[in-house]
């Protein structure tokens, strides 16, 4: 499947959570709200595989491109927290 092919080609990358936080659409919370900061801290402490799974669930891909998440997320794909 696509997921396995992506892993074979590129391996399991570590997700740049700082990049991810900058380009997330915070709809119900602000970036500096306590719950938001706590959530990102929890995600930062996850194993690479868990962060990749969450990123794939939210965006459909395992990695954030060099150009950042703002250019990676499809227009019809939610990127909100």
Short mmCIF file of N, CA and C in Angstrom, two decimals:
data_model
loop_
_atom_site.label_atom_id
_atom_site.label_comp_id
_atom_site.label_asym_id
_atom_site.label_seq_id
_atom_site.Cartn_x
_atom_site.Cartn_y
_atom_site.Cartn_z
N UNK A 1 0.83 -1.19 0.00
CA UNK A 1 0.00 0.00 0.00
C UNK A 1 0.88 1.26 0.00
N UNK A 2 0.26 2.41 -0.07
CA UNK A 2 0.99 3.69 -0.15
C UNK A 2 1.86 3.93 1.07
N UNK A 3 1.33 3.62 2.24
CA UNK A 3 2.06 3.83 3.50
C UNK A 3 3.35 3.02 3.52
N UNK A 4 3.26 1.75 3.16
CA UNK A 4 4.44 0.89 3.16
C UNK A 4 5.46 1.34 2.12
N UNK A 5 5.00 1.77 0.95
CA UNK A 5 5.89 2.25 -0.09
C UNK A 5 6.64 3.51 0.38
N UNK A 6 5.92 4.41 1.02
CA UNK A 6 6.55 5.63 1.53
C UNK A 6 7.62 5.29 2.56
N UNK A 7 7.36 4.31 3.43
CA UNK A 7 8.35 3.89 4.42
C UNK A 7 9.57 3.25 3.75
N UNK A 8 9.33 2.43 2.73
CA UNK A 8 10.43 1.79 2.02
C UNK A 8 11.33 2.81 1.33
N UNK A 9 10.73 3.82 0.74
CA UNK A 9 11.50 4.83 0.01
C UNK A 9 12.22 5.79 0.94
N UNK A 10 11.52 6.29 1.95
CA UNK A 10 12.10 7.36 2.76
C UNK A 10 12.43 7.02 4.19
N UNK A 11 12.04 5.85 4.66
CA UNK A 11 12.27 5.53 6.06
C UNK A 11 11.27 6.26 6.96
N UNK A 12 11.49 6.13 8.25
CA UNK A 12 10.61 6.76 9.23
C UNK A 12 11.25 8.05 9.70
N UNK A 13 10.82 9.19 9.18
CA UNK A 13 11.42 10.46 9.56
C UNK A 13 10.93 10.92 10.93
N UNK A 14 11.74 11.70 11.62
CA UNK A 14 11.25 12.32 12.85
C UNK A 14 10.51 13.59 12.44
N UNK A 15 9.38 13.82 13.01
CA UNK A 15 8.53 14.94 12.67
C UNK A 15 9.00 16.21 13.36
N UNK A 16 9.11 17.29 12.62
CA UNK A 16 9.49 18.59 13.18
C UNK A 16 8.24 19.21 13.80
N UNK A 17 8.07 18.99 15.10
CA UNK A 17 6.87 19.45 15.78
C UNK A 17 6.82 20.97 15.82
N UNK A 18 7.96 21.64 15.92
CA UNK A 18 7.96 23.11 15.92
C UNK A 18 7.37 23.65 14.61
N UNK A 19 7.76 23.05 13.50
CA UNK A 19 7.20 23.44 12.20
C UNK A 19 5.71 23.17 12.16
N UNK A 20 5.33 22.03 12.66
CA UNK A 20 3.93 21.62 12.68
C UNK A 20 3.08 22.60 13.49
N UNK A 21 3.60 23.04 14.64
CA UNK A 21 2.83 23.97 15.48
C UNK A 21 2.63 25.32 14.80
N UNK A 22 3.63 25.77 14.06
CA UNK A 22 3.55 27.08 13.40
C UNK A 22 2.47 27.12 12.31
N UNK A 23 2.22 25.99 11.66
CA UNK A 23 1.30 25.97 10.53
C UNK A 23 -0.03 25.29 10.84
N UNK A 24 -0.30 25.07 12.12
CA UNK A 24 -1.58 24.48 12.51
C UNK A 24 -2.63 25.58 12.62
N UNK A 25 -3.82 25.28 12.18
CA UNK A 25 -4.95 26.20 12.27
C UNK A 25 -5.61 25.99 13.64
N UNK A 26 -5.39 26.92 14.54
CA UNK A 26 -5.95 26.83 15.89
C UNK A 26 -7.34 27.45 15.89
N UNK A 27 -8.35 26.64 15.71
CA UNK A 27 -9.71 27.14 15.56
C UNK A 27 -10.40 27.45 16.89
N UNK A 28 -10.30 26.57 17.84
CA UNK A 28 -11.01 26.74 19.11
C UNK A 28 -10.09 27.22 20.22
N UNK A 29 -8.79 27.18 19.98
CA UNK A 29 -7.80 27.57 20.98
C UNK A 29 -6.76 28.46 20.33
N UNK A 30 -6.00 29.14 21.15
CA UNK A 30 -4.86 29.92 20.67
C UNK A 30 -3.60 29.09 20.82
N UNK A 31 -2.58 29.42 20.05
CA UNK A 31 -1.32 28.68 20.09
C UNK A 31 -0.70 28.68 21.49
N UNK A 32 -0.90 29.75 22.25
CA UNK A 32 -0.28 29.85 23.57
C UNK A 32 -1.21 29.48 24.72
N UNK A 33 -2.38 28.95 24.43
CA UNK A 33 -3.26 28.46 25.50
C UNK A 33 -2.57 27.29 26.22
N UNK A 34 -2.84 27.17 27.49
CA UNK A 34 -2.21 26.12 28.28
C UNK A 34 -2.47 24.73 27.71
N UNK A 35 -3.70 24.46 27.32
CA UNK A 35 -4.03 23.13 26.78
C UNK A 35 -3.30 22.86 25.47
N UNK A 36 -3.14 23.89 24.66
CA UNK A 36 -2.43 23.73 23.38
C UNK A 36 -0.96 23.45 23.63
N UNK A 37 -0.34 24.23 24.50
CA UNK A 37 1.09 24.01 24.81
C UNK A 37 1.30 22.63 25.41
N UNK A 38 0.40 22.23 26.30
CA UNK A 38 0.49 20.91 26.92
C UNK A 38 0.37 19.81 25.86
N UNK A 39 -0.58 19.97 24.94
CA UNK A 39 -0.78 18.97 23.88
C UNK A 39 0.48 18.81 23.03
N UNK A 40 1.08 19.94 22.61
CA UNK A 40 2.29 19.86 21.80
C UNK A 40 3.45 19.25 22.59
N UNK A 41 3.52 19.53 23.90
CA UNK A 41 4.58 18.95 24.71
C UNK A 41 4.43 17.43 24.77
N UNK A 42 3.21 16.96 24.92
CA UNK A 42 2.96 15.52 24.92
C UNK A 42 3.39 14.91 23.58
N UNK A 43 3.00 15.54 22.49
CA UNK A 43 3.36 15.03 21.16
C UNK A 43 4.87 15.03 20.96
N UNK A 44 5.56 16.07 21.43
CA UNK A 44 7.03 16.12 21.31
C UNK A 44 7.70 14.93 22.00
N UNK A 45 7.10 14.43 23.05
CA UNK A 45 7.69 13.32 23.81
C UNK A 45 7.33 11.94 23.26
N UNK A 46 6.49 11.89 22.26
CA UNK A 46 6.13 10.61 21.65
C UNK A 46 7.30 10.04 20.85
N UNK A 47 7.28 8.73 20.67
CA UNK A 47 8.22 8.07 19.78
C UNK A 47 7.96 8.54 18.35
N UNK A 48 8.97 8.46 17.52
CA UNK A 48 8.88 8.88 16.12
C UNK A 48 7.69 8.25 15.41
N UNK A 49 7.46 6.96 15.65
CA UNK A 49 6.38 6.25 14.98
C UNK A 49 5.02 6.83 15.34
N UNK A 50 4.85 7.23 16.61
CA UNK A 50 3.56 7.80 17.04
C UNK A 50 3.33 9.17 16.43
N UNK A 51 4.39 10.00 16.39
CA UNK A 51 4.25 11.32 15.77
C UNK A 51 3.93 11.17 14.29
N UNK A 52 4.58 10.23 13.63
CA UNK A 52 4.33 9.99 12.21
C UNK A 52 2.90 9.51 11.98
N UNK A 53 2.42 8.64 12.86
CA UNK A 53 1.04 8.16 12.73
C UNK A 53 0.06 9.32 12.85
N UNK A 54 0.27 10.19 13.84
CA UNK A 54 -0.63 11.33 14.01
C UNK A 54 -0.57 12.26 12.81
N UNK A 55 0.64 12.54 12.32
CA UNK A 55 0.80 13.40 11.15
C UNK A 55 0.10 12.79 9.94
N UNK A 56 0.26 11.48 9.76
CA UNK A 56 -0.40 10.82 8.62
C UNK A 56 -1.91 10.86 8.78
N UNK A 57 -2.41 10.70 9.98
CA UNK A 57 -3.85 10.76 10.22
C UNK A 57 -4.41 12.14 9.90
N UNK A 58 -3.63 13.18 10.20
CA UNK A 58 -4.10 14.55 10.00
C UNK A 58 -3.90 15.04 8.57
N UNK A 59 -2.85 14.56 7.89
CA UNK A 59 -2.50 15.13 6.59
C UNK A 59 -2.47 14.14 5.43
N UNK A 60 -2.42 12.86 5.73
CA UNK A 60 -2.32 11.86 4.67
C UNK A 60 -0.90 11.53 4.27
N UNK A 61 0.10 12.08 4.98
CA UNK A 61 1.50 11.78 4.68
C UNK A 61 2.28 11.64 5.98
N UNK A 62 3.41 10.96 5.92
CA UNK A 62 4.23 10.73 7.10
C UNK A 62 5.22 11.84 7.39
N UNK A 63 5.41 12.73 6.44
CA UNK A 63 6.46 13.72 6.65
C UNK A 63 6.01 15.12 6.28
N UNK A 64 6.68 16.08 6.91
CA UNK A 64 6.48 17.48 6.58
C UNK A 64 7.56 17.82 5.56
N UNK A 65 7.17 18.34 4.42
CA UNK A 65 8.15 18.67 3.39
C UNK A 65 9.06 19.80 3.84
N UNK A 66 10.18 19.95 3.18
CA UNK A 66 11.16 20.99 3.51
C UNK A 66 10.51 22.37 3.48
N UNK A 67 9.52 22.56 2.62
CA UNK A 67 8.86 23.87 2.50
C UNK A 67 7.88 24.12 3.64
N UNK A 68 7.67 23.15 4.51
CA UNK A 68 6.82 23.34 5.67
C UNK A 68 5.40 22.83 5.47
N UNK A 69 4.69 22.75 6.56
CA UNK A 69 3.33 22.20 6.51
C UNK A 69 2.36 23.10 5.79
N UNK A 70 2.62 24.40 5.75
CA UNK A 70 1.66 25.29 5.08
C UNK A 70 1.54 24.96 3.60
N UNK A 71 2.60 24.44 3.01
CA UNK A 71 2.56 24.05 1.61
C UNK A 71 2.26 22.57 1.44
N UNK A 72 2.24 21.81 2.52
CA UNK A 72 2.03 20.38 2.44
C UNK A 72 0.57 20.01 2.58
N UNK A 73 -0.16 20.70 3.42
CA UNK A 73 -1.53 20.30 3.70
C UNK A 73 -2.45 20.63 2.53
N UNK A 74 -3.15 19.62 2.02
CA UNK A 74 -4.10 19.89 0.96
C UNK A 74 -5.18 20.86 1.43
N UNK A 75 -5.71 21.65 0.54
CA UNK A 75 -6.71 22.66 0.90
C UNK A 75 -7.95 22.04 1.53
N UNK A 76 -8.30 20.81 1.16
CA UNK A 76 -9.51 20.18 1.69
C UNK A 76 -9.22 19.32 2.92
N UNK A 77 -7.97 19.30 3.38
CA UNK A 77 -7.58 18.47 4.52
C UNK A 77 -7.53 19.33 5.78
N UNK A 78 -8.23 18.92 6.85
CA UNK A 78 -8.19 19.72 8.06
C UNK A 78 -6.80 19.70 8.70
N UNK A 79 -6.36 20.83 9.21
CA UNK A 79 -5.09 20.91 9.92
C UNK A 79 -5.29 21.67 11.22
N UNK A 80 -6.48 21.48 11.80
CA UNK A 80 -6.81 22.24 13.00
C UNK A 80 -6.54 21.43 14.25
N UNK A 81 -6.38 22.17 15.33
CA UNK A 81 -6.17 21.54 16.62
C UNK A 81 -7.25 22.03 17.57
#
